[in-house]
Tab-separated table of C-alpha atoms in Angstrom:
chain	number	residue	atom	x	y	z
A	1	UNK	CA	31.760	-40.666	-42.634
A	2	UNK	CA	33.378	-41.226	-39.228
A	3	UNK	CA	36.770	-40.031	-40.460
A	4	UNK	CA	35.267	-37.018	-42.201
A	5	UNK	CA	33.166	-36.048	-39.193
A	6	UNK	CA	36.109	-36.440	-36.843
A	7	UNK	CA	38.358	-34.313	-39.059
A	8	UNK	CA	35.751	-31.539	-39.335
A	9	UNK	CA	35.130	-31.569	-35.569
A	10	UNK	CA	38.847	-31.400	-34.829
A	11	UNK	CA	39.239	-28.405	-37.160
A	12	UNK	CA	36.254	-26.656	-35.579
A	13	UNK	CA	37.605	-27.213	-32.067
A	14	UNK	CA	41.014	-25.966	-33.166
A	15	UNK	CA	39.499	-22.752	-34.501
A	16	UNK	CA	37.256	-22.123	-31.488
A	17	UNK	CA	39.993	-22.794	-28.940
A	18	UNK	CA	42.473	-20.424	-30.623
A	19	UNK	CA	40.243	-17.556	-31.719
A	20	UNK	CA	40.177	-14.392	-29.608
A	21	UNK	CA	36.872	-13.247	-28.097
A	22	UNK	CA	35.735	-10.042	-26.453
A	23	UNK	CA	32.770	-9.133	-24.246
A	24	UNK	CA	31.225	-6.278	-26.240
A	25	UNK	CA	27.609	-7.368	-26.802
A	26	UNK	CA	25.106	-6.842	-23.983
A	27	UNK	CA	22.879	-9.875	-23.505
A	28	UNK	CA	24.223	-11.748	-26.556
A	29	UNK	CA	21.802	-14.478	-27.540
A	30	UNK	CA	24.294	-17.096	-28.724
A	31	UNK	CA	22.836	-18.795	-31.772
A	32	UNK	CA	19.218	-17.773	-31.137
A	33	UNK	CA	17.296	-15.738	-33.676
A	34	UNK	CA	16.682	-12.194	-32.406
A	35	UNK	CA	13.106	-11.058	-31.816
A	36	UNK	CA	13.514	-8.026	-34.107
A	37	UNK	CA	13.499	-10.260	-37.193
A	38	UNK	CA	17.164	-10.344	-38.190
A	39	UNK	CA	20.691	-11.122	-37.048
A	40	UNK	CA	22.783	-7.962	-37.371
A	41	UNK	CA	26.558	-8.418	-37.363
A	42	UNK	CA	29.054	-5.572	-37.322
A	43	UNK	CA	32.165	-6.551	-39.298
A	44	UNK	CA	35.194	-4.318	-38.799
A	45	UNK	CA	38.478	-4.127	-40.698
A	46	UNK	CA	41.055	-2.620	-38.328
A	47	UNK	CA	44.051	-0.543	-39.333
A	48	UNK	CA	45.824	-2.250	-36.407
A	49	UNK	CA	49.525	-2.815	-35.760
A	50	UNK	CA	48.851	-5.679	-33.319
A	51	UNK	CA	47.443	-9.180	-33.743
A	52	UNK	CA	44.178	-10.402	-32.193
A	53	UNK	CA	45.966	-11.268	-28.927
A	54	UNK	CA	47.421	-7.757	-28.518
A	55	UNK	CA	50.947	-8.631	-29.670
A	56	UNK	CA	52.703	-6.082	-31.934
A	57	UNK	CA	53.189	-7.078	-35.566
A	58	UNK	CA	56.815	-7.390	-36.758
A	59	UNK	CA	58.062	-4.365	-38.706
A	60	UNK	CA	58.929	-6.534	-41.718
A	61	UNK	CA	55.265	-7.541	-42.015
A	62	UNK	CA	54.146	-3.915	-41.710
A	63	UNK	CA	56.586	-2.996	-44.481
A	64	UNK	CA	55.147	-5.729	-46.690
A	65	UNK	CA	51.625	-4.449	-46.069
A	66	UNK	CA	52.431	-0.767	-46.736
A	67	UNK	CA	51.040	-0.143	-43.253
A	68	UNK	CA	53.697	2.209	-41.885
A	69	UNK	CA	54.373	2.333	-38.162
A	70	UNK	CA	52.233	3.023	-35.084
A	71	UNK	CA	52.542	6.788	-35.541
A	72	UNK	CA	50.653	6.624	-38.852
A	73	UNK	CA	47.562	4.901	-37.520
A	74	UNK	CA	46.452	1.919	-35.507
A	75	UNK	CA	43.192	3.237	-34.007
A	76	UNK	CA	40.982	3.744	-37.066
A	77	UNK	CA	38.481	1.363	-38.603
A	78	UNK	CA	39.263	1.183	-42.311
A	79	UNK	CA	36.228	-0.972	-43.148
A	80	UNK	CA	32.761	-1.022	-41.538
A	81	UNK	CA	30.101	-3.425	-42.799
A	82	UNK	CA	26.769	-4.315	-41.200
A	83	UNK	CA	25.687	-7.830	-42.199
A	84	UNK	CA	21.887	-8.002	-42.034
A	85	UNK	CA	20.580	-11.612	-42.063
A	86	UNK	CA	16.759	-12.032	-41.878
A	87	UNK	CA	15.383	-14.732	-39.572
A	88	UNK	CA	12.984	-15.886	-42.290
A	89	UNK	CA	15.762	-16.950	-44.667
A	90	UNK	CA	15.427	-13.951	-46.978
A	91	UNK	CA	18.365	-12.359	-48.770
A	92	UNK	CA	21.246	-11.239	-46.570
A	93	UNK	CA	22.522	-7.697	-47.121
A	94	UNK	CA	26.002	-6.399	-46.337
A	95	UNK	CA	25.765	-2.624	-45.787
A	96	UNK	CA	28.961	-0.547	-46.031
A	97	UNK	CA	29.694	2.701	-44.179
A	98	UNK	CA	32.186	5.199	-45.627
A	99	UNK	CA	35.108	5.551	-43.203
A	100	UNK	CA	34.801	9.352	-43.465
A	101	UNK	CA	31.028	9.464	-42.830
A	102	UNK	CA	30.349	12.450	-40.547
A	103	UNK	CA	28.073	11.199	-37.751
A	104	UNK	CA	27.259	11.515	-34.054
A	105	UNK	CA	29.852	9.477	-32.124
A	106	UNK	CA	28.611	7.534	-29.083
A	107	UNK	CA	30.032	8.349	-25.658
A	108	UNK	CA	29.436	12.088	-25.865
A	109	UNK	CA	32.307	12.835	-28.277
A	110	UNK	CA	30.193	14.914	-30.668
A	111	UNK	CA	30.084	14.684	-34.473
A	112	UNK	CA	33.167	13.266	-36.163
A	113	UNK	CA	34.189	10.824	-38.879
A	114	UNK	CA	32.796	7.398	-38.093
A	115	UNK	CA	36.196	5.700	-38.310
A	116	UNK	CA	37.295	7.583	-35.188
A	117	UNK	CA	34.589	6.110	-32.901
A	118	UNK	CA	36.762	3.118	-32.006
A	119	UNK	CA	39.791	5.322	-31.353
A	120	UNK	CA	37.941	7.736	-29.050
A	121	UNK	CA	36.750	4.868	-26.845
A	122	UNK	CA	40.114	3.102	-26.932
A	123	UNK	CA	42.196	6.179	-26.056
A	124	UNK	CA	40.042	7.101	-23.062
A	125	UNK	CA	40.100	3.486	-21.885
A	126	UNK	CA	43.925	3.418	-21.972
A	127	UNK	CA	44.093	6.545	-19.819
A	128	UNK	CA	41.578	5.086	-17.358
A	129	UNK	CA	43.374	1.733	-17.173
A	130	UNK	CA	46.733	3.394	-16.581
A	131	UNK	CA	45.239	5.444	-13.745
A	132	UNK	CA	43.968	2.205	-12.196
A	133	UNK	CA	47.483	0.696	-12.264
A	134	UNK	CA	47.459	-1.443	-15.433
A	135	UNK	CA	50.876	-1.153	-17.081
A	136	UNK	CA	51.370	-4.313	-19.163
A	137	UNK	CA	51.237	-3.181	-22.848
A	138	UNK	CA	49.462	-6.323	-23.994
A	139	UNK	CA	46.805	-6.057	-21.255
A	140	UNK	CA	46.302	-2.377	-22.020
A	141	UNK	CA	45.820	-3.196	-25.706
A	142	UNK	CA	43.297	-6.002	-25.156
A	143	UNK	CA	41.171	-4.177	-22.560
A	144	UNK	CA	41.170	-0.834	-24.368
A	145	UNK	CA	40.160	-2.537	-27.601
A	146	UNK	CA	37.057	-3.800	-25.834
A	147	UNK	CA	36.068	-0.247	-24.907
A	148	UNK	CA	36.817	0.930	-28.427
A	149	UNK	CA	34.607	-1.776	-29.935
A	150	UNK	CA	31.756	-0.928	-27.563
A	151	UNK	CA	31.915	2.738	-28.516
A	152	UNK	CA	31.889	1.819	-32.213
A	153	UNK	CA	28.917	-0.505	-31.710
A	154	UNK	CA	27.036	2.265	-29.891
A	155	UNK	CA	27.782	4.667	-32.748
A	156	UNK	CA	26.481	2.246	-35.403
A	157	UNK	CA	23.376	1.466	-33.341
A	158	UNK	CA	22.631	5.169	-32.932
A	159	UNK	CA	23.111	5.820	-36.648
A	160	UNK	CA	21.065	2.872	-37.936
A	161	UNK	CA	18.490	2.216	-35.237
A	162	UNK	CA	19.325	-1.515	-35.171
A	163	UNK	CA	20.615	-3.625	-32.291
A	164	UNK	CA	23.970	-5.241	-33.048
A	165	UNK	CA	23.773	-8.965	-32.224
A	166	UNK	CA	27.342	-9.991	-33.033
A	167	UNK	CA	30.738	-8.432	-33.633
A	168	UNK	CA	33.659	-9.587	-35.799
A	169	UNK	CA	36.969	-7.739	-36.132
A	170	UNK	CA	39.917	-8.482	-38.425
A	171	UNK	CA	43.325	-6.803	-38.604
A	172	UNK	CA	45.603	-6.035	-41.554
A	173	UNK	CA	47.788	-9.120	-41.412
A	174	UNK	CA	44.763	-11.386	-41.033
A	175	UNK	CA	43.224	-10.123	-44.234
A	176	UNK	CA	46.583	-10.620	-45.929
A	177	UNK	CA	46.872	-14.253	-44.796
A	178	UNK	CA	43.220	-15.205	-45.353
A	179	UNK	CA	43.375	-14.216	-49.018
A	180	UNK	CA	46.500	-16.329	-49.459
A	181	UNK	CA	44.896	-19.291	-47.670
A	182	UNK	CA	41.971	-19.443	-50.115
A	183	UNK	CA	44.204	-19.102	-53.187
A	184	UNK	CA	43.265	-15.535	-54.101
A	185	UNK	CA	40.124	-13.735	-55.251
A	186	UNK	CA	39.001	-12.787	-58.777
A	187	UNK	CA	38.468	-9.055	-59.422
A	188	UNK	CA	38.227	-6.778	-62.451
A	189	UNK	CA	39.224	-3.123	-62.960
A	190	UNK	CA	37.889	-0.673	-65.531
A	191	UNK	CA	41.315	0.920	-65.927
A	192	UNK	CA	44.896	0.499	-64.752
A	193	UNK	CA	45.773	2.246	-61.490
A	194	UNK	CA	48.807	3.000	-59.343
A	195	UNK	CA	48.981	4.530	-55.843
A	196	UNK	CA	52.090	4.762	-53.664
A	197	UNK	CA	50.087	5.315	-50.448
A	198	UNK	CA	48.425	1.882	-50.549
A	199	UNK	CA	50.940	0.122	-52.771
A	200	UNK	CA	48.309	-0.449	-55.464
A	201	UNK	CA	49.688	-1.203	-58.946
A	202	UNK	CA	47.107	-2.963	-61.100
A	203	UNK	CA	46.485	-3.490	-64.788
A	204	UNK	CA	43.039	-3.060	-66.302
A	205	UNK	CA	40.762	-6.063	-66.727
A	206	UNK	CA	40.140	-9.311	-64.817
A	207	UNK	CA	42.836	-10.673	-62.490
A	208	UNK	CA	43.286	-12.851	-59.400
A	209	UNK	CA	44.878	-11.168	-56.385
A	210	UNK	CA	45.960	-12.256	-52.914
A	211	UNK	CA	48.132	-11.188	-49.992
A	212	UNK	CA	49.773	-7.796	-50.423
A	213	UNK	CA	47.960	-7.035	-53.684
A	214	UNK	CA	44.574	-7.876	-52.153
A	215	UNK	CA	45.186	-5.520	-49.238
A	216	UNK	CA	46.234	-2.723	-51.608
A	217	UNK	CA	43.113	-3.338	-53.711
A	218	UNK	CA	40.681	-2.797	-50.811
A	219	UNK	CA	42.639	0.045	-49.151
A	220	UNK	CA	43.303	2.322	-52.145
A	221	UNK	CA	41.292	5.557	-52.219
A	222	UNK	CA	43.731	8.123	-53.660
A	223	UNK	CA	43.514	8.298	-57.426
A	224	UNK	CA	39.939	6.932	-57.517
A	225	UNK	CA	37.198	9.076	-59.049
A	226	UNK	CA	35.008	9.128	-55.930
A	227	UNK	CA	37.698	8.448	-53.333
A	228	UNK	CA	36.304	6.597	-50.329
A	229	UNK	CA	33.009	5.795	-52.072
A	230	UNK	CA	34.847	3.968	-54.864
A	231	UNK	CA	36.952	2.181	-52.246
A	232	UNK	CA	33.728	0.897	-50.682
A	233	UNK	CA	32.694	-0.536	-54.056
A	234	UNK	CA	36.111	-2.227	-54.263
A	235	UNK	CA	35.637	-3.730	-50.806
A	236	UNK	CA	32.174	-4.970	-51.708
A	237	UNK	CA	33.197	-6.720	-54.933
A	238	UNK	CA	36.213	-8.210	-53.168
A	239	UNK	CA	34.104	-9.561	-50.284
A	240	UNK	CA	31.611	-10.963	-52.789
A	241	UNK	CA	34.469	-12.750	-54.558
A	242	UNK	CA	35.918	-13.987	-51.265
A	243	UNK	CA	32.535	-15.362	-50.190
A	244	UNK	CA	32.163	-17.116	-53.537
A	245	UNK	CA	35.698	-18.531	-53.289
A	246	UNK	CA	35.186	-19.947	-49.794
A	247	UNK	CA	31.632	-21.222	-50.222
A	248	UNK	CA	31.717	-22.640	-53.726
A	249	UNK	CA	35.318	-23.365	-54.705
A	250	UNK	CA	36.029	-26.334	-52.440
A	251	UNK	CA	38.039	-24.374	-49.877
A	252	UNK	CA	36.322	-25.996	-46.905
A	253	UNK	CA	36.842	-29.519	-48.284
A	254	UNK	CA	40.545	-29.039	-49.066
A	255	UNK	CA	42.551	-30.060	-45.947
A	256	UNK	CA	45.516	-27.845	-46.852
A	257	UNK	CA	43.459	-24.734	-47.577
A	258	UNK	CA	41.237	-25.326	-44.548
A	259	UNK	CA	44.227	-25.644	-42.230
A	260	UNK	CA	45.774	-22.438	-43.603
A	261	UNK	CA	42.424	-20.631	-43.288
A	262	UNK	CA	42.011	-21.715	-39.655
A	263	UNK	CA	45.559	-20.598	-38.861
A	264	UNK	CA	44.938	-17.179	-40.451
A	265	UNK	CA	41.607	-16.722	-38.658
A	266	UNK	CA	43.007	-17.638	-35.240
A	267	UNK	CA	45.718	-14.959	-35.569
A	268	UNK	CA	43.572	-12.126	-36.773
A	269	UNK	CA	39.895	-12.472	-35.908
A	270	UNK	CA	38.193	-11.222	-32.749
A	271	UNK	CA	34.568	-12.310	-32.131
A	272	UNK	CA	32.110	-11.409	-29.405
A	273	UNK	CA	31.766	-13.887	-26.562
A	274	UNK	CA	28.875	-16.336	-26.738
A	275	UNK	CA	28.579	-16.384	-30.537
A	276	UNK	CA	27.856	-19.921	-31.715
A	277	UNK	CA	29.632	-19.578	-35.043
A	278	UNK	CA	28.985	-23.201	-36.024
A	279	UNK	CA	25.222	-22.715	-35.777
A	280	UNK	CA	25.496	-19.412	-37.613
A	281	UNK	CA	27.570	-21.027	-40.376
A	282	UNK	CA	24.807	-23.608	-40.780
A	283	UNK	CA	22.253	-20.818	-41.187
A	284	UNK	CA	24.519	-19.072	-43.727
A	285	UNK	CA	25.346	-22.092	-45.892
A	286	UNK	CA	22.774	-21.173	-48.562
A	287	UNK	CA	23.962	-17.582	-48.956
A	288	UNK	CA	25.706	-18.026	-52.283
A	289	UNK	CA	25.204	-16.232	-55.576
A	290	UNK	CA	22.358	-13.740	-55.543
A	291	UNK	CA	21.313	-14.566	-51.961
A	292	UNK	CA	23.951	-12.170	-50.642
A	293	UNK	CA	24.013	-8.595	-51.893
A	294	UNK	CA	26.014	-5.491	-50.992
A	295	UNK	CA	24.700	-1.960	-50.414
A	296	UNK	CA	26.048	1.368	-49.098
A	297	UNK	CA	24.271	3.785	-46.765
A	298	UNK	CA	22.842	6.901	-48.462
A	299	UNK	CA	25.294	9.798	-48.471
A	300	UNK	CA	25.319	13.447	-49.480
A	301	UNK	CA	28.164	15.870	-50.125
A	302	UNK	CA	31.410	13.816	-50.337
A	303	UNK	CA	33.513	16.903	-49.502
A	304	UNK	CA	31.700	18.358	-46.497
A	305	UNK	CA	33.852	20.856	-44.599
A	306	UNK	CA	33.841	20.067	-40.857
A	307	UNK	CA	35.047	22.113	-37.847
A	308	UNK	CA	37.688	19.610	-36.660
A	309	UNK	CA	37.933	16.671	-39.065
A	310	UNK	CA	38.694	18.335	-42.390
A	311	UNK	CA	36.696	17.096	-45.375
A	312	UNK	CA	34.159	14.352	-44.640
A	313	UNK	CA	31.232	12.533	-46.243
A	314	UNK	CA	27.844	14.047	-45.403
A	315	UNK	CA	25.333	11.623	-43.886
A	316	UNK	CA	21.716	12.064	-42.792
A	317	UNK	CA	20.917	9.847	-39.796
A	318	UNK	CA	17.237	10.064	-40.664
A	319	UNK	CA	17.817	8.767	-44.190
A	320	UNK	CA	20.126	6.007	-42.931
A	321	UNK	CA	17.493	4.743	-40.480
A	322	UNK	CA	14.874	4.817	-43.237
A	323	UNK	CA	17.235	2.928	-45.562
A	324	UNK	CA	17.990	0.236	-42.957
A	325	UNK	CA	14.296	-0.238	-42.155
A	326	UNK	CA	13.590	-0.755	-45.849
A	327	UNK	CA	16.188	-3.501	-46.406
A	328	UNK	CA	13.698	-6.326	-45.913
A	329	UNK	CA	10.467	-4.448	-46.474
A	330	UNK	CA	7.840	-6.327	-48.462
A	331	UNK	CA	7.130	-4.236	-51.585
A	332	UNK	CA	3.635	-5.782	-51.740
A	333	UNK	CA	2.774	-4.987	-48.112
A	334	UNK	CA	-0.114	-2.554	-47.610
A	335	UNK	CA	0.745	1.009	-46.639
A	336	UNK	CA	0.460	1.684	-42.917
A	337	UNK	CA	-2.846	3.259	-41.847
A	338	UNK	CA	-1.555	4.419	-38.461
A	339	UNK	CA	-2.868	7.909	-37.655
A	340	UNK	CA	-0.465	10.806	-38.104
A	341	UNK	CA	0.733	12.570	-34.968
A	342	UNK	CA	-1.301	15.588	-33.851
A	343	UNK	CA	0.919	18.633	-34.377
A	344	UNK	CA	-0.912	20.410	-31.562
A	345	UNK	CA	0.701	17.981	-29.073
A	346	UNK	CA	4.252	19.005	-30.066
A	347	UNK	CA	5.938	22.141	-28.681
A	348	UNK	CA	8.669	23.440	-30.978
A	349	UNK	CA	11.677	25.480	-29.861
A	350	UNK	CA	13.780	27.049	-32.633
A	351	UNK	CA	17.434	28.007	-32.192
A	352	UNK	CA	19.183	30.195	-34.759
A	353	UNK	CA	22.613	28.639	-35.438
A	354	UNK	CA	22.966	30.109	-38.932
A	355	UNK	CA	23.979	33.699	-38.233
A	356	UNK	CA	21.123	34.931	-40.471
A	357	UNK	CA	19.183	37.629	-38.567
A	358	UNK	CA	15.570	36.738	-37.728
A	359	UNK	CA	15.695	33.241	-39.241
A	360	UNK	CA	14.571	31.409	-36.078
A	361	UNK	CA	11.456	33.585	-35.797
A	362	UNK	CA	10.479	33.019	-39.434
A	363	UNK	CA	10.984	29.255	-39.107
A	364	UNK	CA	8.878	29.159	-35.950
A	365	UNK	CA	6.074	31.124	-37.615
A	366	UNK	CA	5.962	28.589	-40.451
A	367	UNK	CA	5.629	25.792	-37.887
A	368	UNK	CA	2.919	27.609	-35.926
A	369	UNK	CA	0.979	27.821	-39.198
A	370	UNK	CA	1.077	24.001	-39.213
A	371	UNK	CA	-0.525	23.954	-35.719
A	372	UNK	CA	2.639	23.164	-33.729
A	373	UNK	CA	2.844	24.832	-30.297
A	374	UNK	CA	5.078	27.850	-29.639
A	375	UNK	CA	8.202	26.946	-27.633
A	376	UNK	CA	10.008	30.219	-28.313
A	377	UNK	CA	13.184	31.164	-30.159
A	378	UNK	CA	16.782	31.803	-29.169
A	379	UNK	CA	20.264	32.064	-30.659
A	380	UNK	CA	22.853	29.267	-30.565
A	381	UNK	CA	26.474	28.737	-31.489
A	382	UNK	CA	27.001	28.660	-35.239
A	383	UNK	CA	26.495	25.265	-36.866
A	384	UNK	CA	27.146	24.167	-40.441
A	385	UNK	CA	24.466	21.470	-40.322
A	386	UNK	CA	20.888	21.864	-39.113
A	387	UNK	CA	19.588	19.343	-36.599
A	388	UNK	CA	16.277	18.518	-34.940
A	389	UNK	CA	16.576	17.125	-31.421
A	390	UNK	CA	13.925	15.350	-29.365
A	391	UNK	CA	13.589	13.740	-25.947
A	392	UNK	CA	12.934	10.088	-25.083
A	393	UNK	CA	9.882	8.807	-26.964
A	394	UNK	CA	9.578	11.966	-29.054
A	395	UNK	CA	10.858	10.717	-32.422
A	396	UNK	CA	7.434	10.750	-34.109
A	397	UNK	CA	6.913	14.417	-33.202
A	398	UNK	CA	10.393	15.302	-34.421
A	399	UNK	CA	9.747	13.531	-37.720
A	400	UNK	CA	6.564	15.578	-38.146
A	401	UNK	CA	8.579	18.781	-37.612
A	402	UNK	CA	11.208	17.679	-40.141
A	403	UNK	CA	8.494	16.916	-42.690
A	404	UNK	CA	6.937	20.355	-42.126
A	405	UNK	CA	10.340	21.956	-42.766
A	406	UNK	CA	10.754	20.203	-46.096
A	407	UNK	CA	12.598	17.067	-44.979
A	408	UNK	CA	16.275	16.180	-45.038
A	409	UNK	CA	17.202	17.559	-41.589
A	410	UNK	CA	19.211	15.478	-39.137
A	411	UNK	CA	17.353	13.833	-36.241
A	412	UNK	CA	19.061	13.297	-32.889
A	413	UNK	CA	17.757	12.075	-29.559
A	414	UNK	CA	18.720	14.374	-26.693
A	415	UNK	CA	17.474	13.456	-23.220
A	416	UNK	CA	17.859	17.098	-22.155
A	417	UNK	CA	14.914	18.035	-24.380
A	418	UNK	CA	11.677	17.944	-22.322
A	419	UNK	CA	9.001	15.384	-23.113
A	420	UNK	CA	6.644	16.669	-25.791
A	421	UNK	CA	9.162	19.250	-27.023
A	422	UNK	CA	11.239	19.352	-30.210
A	423	UNK	CA	14.280	21.639	-30.487
A	424	UNK	CA	15.225	22.815	-33.972
A	425	UNK	CA	18.719	24.180	-34.655
A	426	UNK	CA	18.738	25.938	-38.030
A	427	UNK	CA	22.328	25.905	-39.283
A	428	UNK	CA	24.170	27.373	-42.221
A	429	UNK	CA	22.823	24.692	-44.579
A	430	UNK	CA	19.140	25.370	-43.847
A	431	UNK	CA	17.022	25.971	-46.961
A	432	UNK	CA	13.466	25.284	-45.763
A	433	UNK	CA	10.485	27.522	-44.923
A	434	UNK	CA	11.598	30.866	-43.518
A	435	UNK	CA	14.781	31.047	-45.579
A	436	UNK	CA	14.187	33.767	-48.168
A	437	UNK	CA	16.767	32.316	-50.568
A	438	UNK	CA	14.894	29.049	-50.908
A	439	UNK	CA	15.239	28.110	-54.584
A	440	UNK	CA	12.790	25.223	-54.818
A	441	UNK	CA	15.357	22.435	-54.561
A	442	UNK	CA	17.566	21.327	-51.672
A	443	UNK	CA	21.208	22.363	-51.767
A	444	UNK	CA	22.173	18.834	-50.825
A	445	UNK	CA	20.676	15.650	-52.249
A	446	UNK	CA	21.272	12.223	-50.756
A	447	UNK	CA	21.982	10.893	-54.227
A	448	UNK	CA	25.018	13.054	-54.926
A	449	UNK	CA	27.085	16.112	-54.110
A	450	UNK	CA	26.031	19.700	-53.492
A	451	UNK	CA	24.814	21.653	-56.484
A	452	UNK	CA	27.475	23.540	-58.450
A	453	UNK	CA	30.040	20.824	-57.690
A	454	UNK	CA	31.433	18.468	-60.336
A	455	UNK	CA	29.253	15.422	-60.852
A	456	UNK	CA	31.245	12.482	-59.520
A	457	UNK	CA	28.335	10.053	-59.323
A	458	UNK	CA	28.275	6.921	-61.407
A	459	UNK	CA	25.367	5.496	-63.419
A	460	UNK	CA	22.915	3.335	-61.480
A	461	UNK	CA	24.106	-0.253	-61.214
A	462	UNK	CA	22.387	-3.420	-59.981
A	463	UNK	CA	23.376	-4.500	-56.445
A	464	UNK	CA	26.719	-6.266	-56.042
A	465	UNK	CA	26.252	-9.952	-55.238
A	466	UNK	CA	28.461	-13.008	-54.801
A	467	UNK	CA	27.367	-14.225	-58.233
A	468	UNK	CA	29.958	-13.175	-60.811
A	469	UNK	CA	32.786	-10.636	-61.128
A	470	UNK	CA	31.971	-6.970	-61.833
A	471	UNK	CA	34.531	-4.542	-63.216
A	472	UNK	CA	34.922	-1.444	-61.015
A	473	UNK	CA	37.040	1.712	-60.758
């Protein structure tokens, strides 16, 4: 017992002393359980050409990983997963975000693909640091990464409505080495696939992959039926297999594998400062099999045309917040009896951003019929997507407006909107009351693509868990 305890403690100290940390969480609570009922961890897979200490990766390693050079990337987040762990010991849920999800980016950058949030913050930080006299490349990399991570965290918090408690980041080479350290992960494919962009070249059926093949497996999106959405499923089944391999296959009791795993983690992982990972690991020790499941945020049109970012995945912030709130909801809990908001306390302004003559006036008249107060109409710059904006504390009123307009509209907080007011921007996608072409069904459903597009959805499947190997595209 003494020898075993001493060996484990030495390994833990080795990991903690070598692992990189970053100050990106405001008021991090260490190992304490948050008051909101769950520990929420943002896990990020970085398309980075440097290690966790800011040192550039050798070109021979980049060649092995099919990663290209710095000009082909290095700022984007290839993988975004929110790990939601209830304080009461309930099932943990790992929620994936499509890298091309079109959302509001924190920091005032507007709406863009979510994988650019890190890059926007990082690029501006580099410029600011250089103006302040910082010139060392390694120092620039480390400090700008911190700003990038903070901007990404702010974006996820704004999209989901949760407070991120902890942050974990891994780069390309780390993923490569971790999979080799544990001896590979079992996966299964429905059909053979090959893709020169990611280096994927797999046969159909069950197989064990590691290193270069594992990285290609989770990065491939070209040649998959649903592109990025199928890649998310790949990432989920791979993470489930990795969790099963580490937690139940003797990895942590094998000195050789444990040493290799610690070495890989210390090179590639960045954690937020103050995170007591030993205490967290103790809390997580029972999350095997069906106690850990994987989900994906609700999405709409997978080929949404955007002004600056090309094709993106349509996302409704309102539906995402509702989805996140429901992760640990008790299905047997009584329905809330809280009184509905009084429409007569909400002043609605309508802005026509669709280009359709008279639409704002017709929309406002439909809202006045529901007892909302008249805030007037105006024109606005053309917008593809409708949005309902509200000031601080006005979310309930905005939700009532969205419900009156048939639901499905984006909700955004805007501190420039006066208290008690809601500002509706009716864009080109609007199909609610006041739109004469309303056909009785929304043009966009959160369970699939726009109508009149090929059906690329897959049949409903049970949630992915770390209990078994599922065959995927």
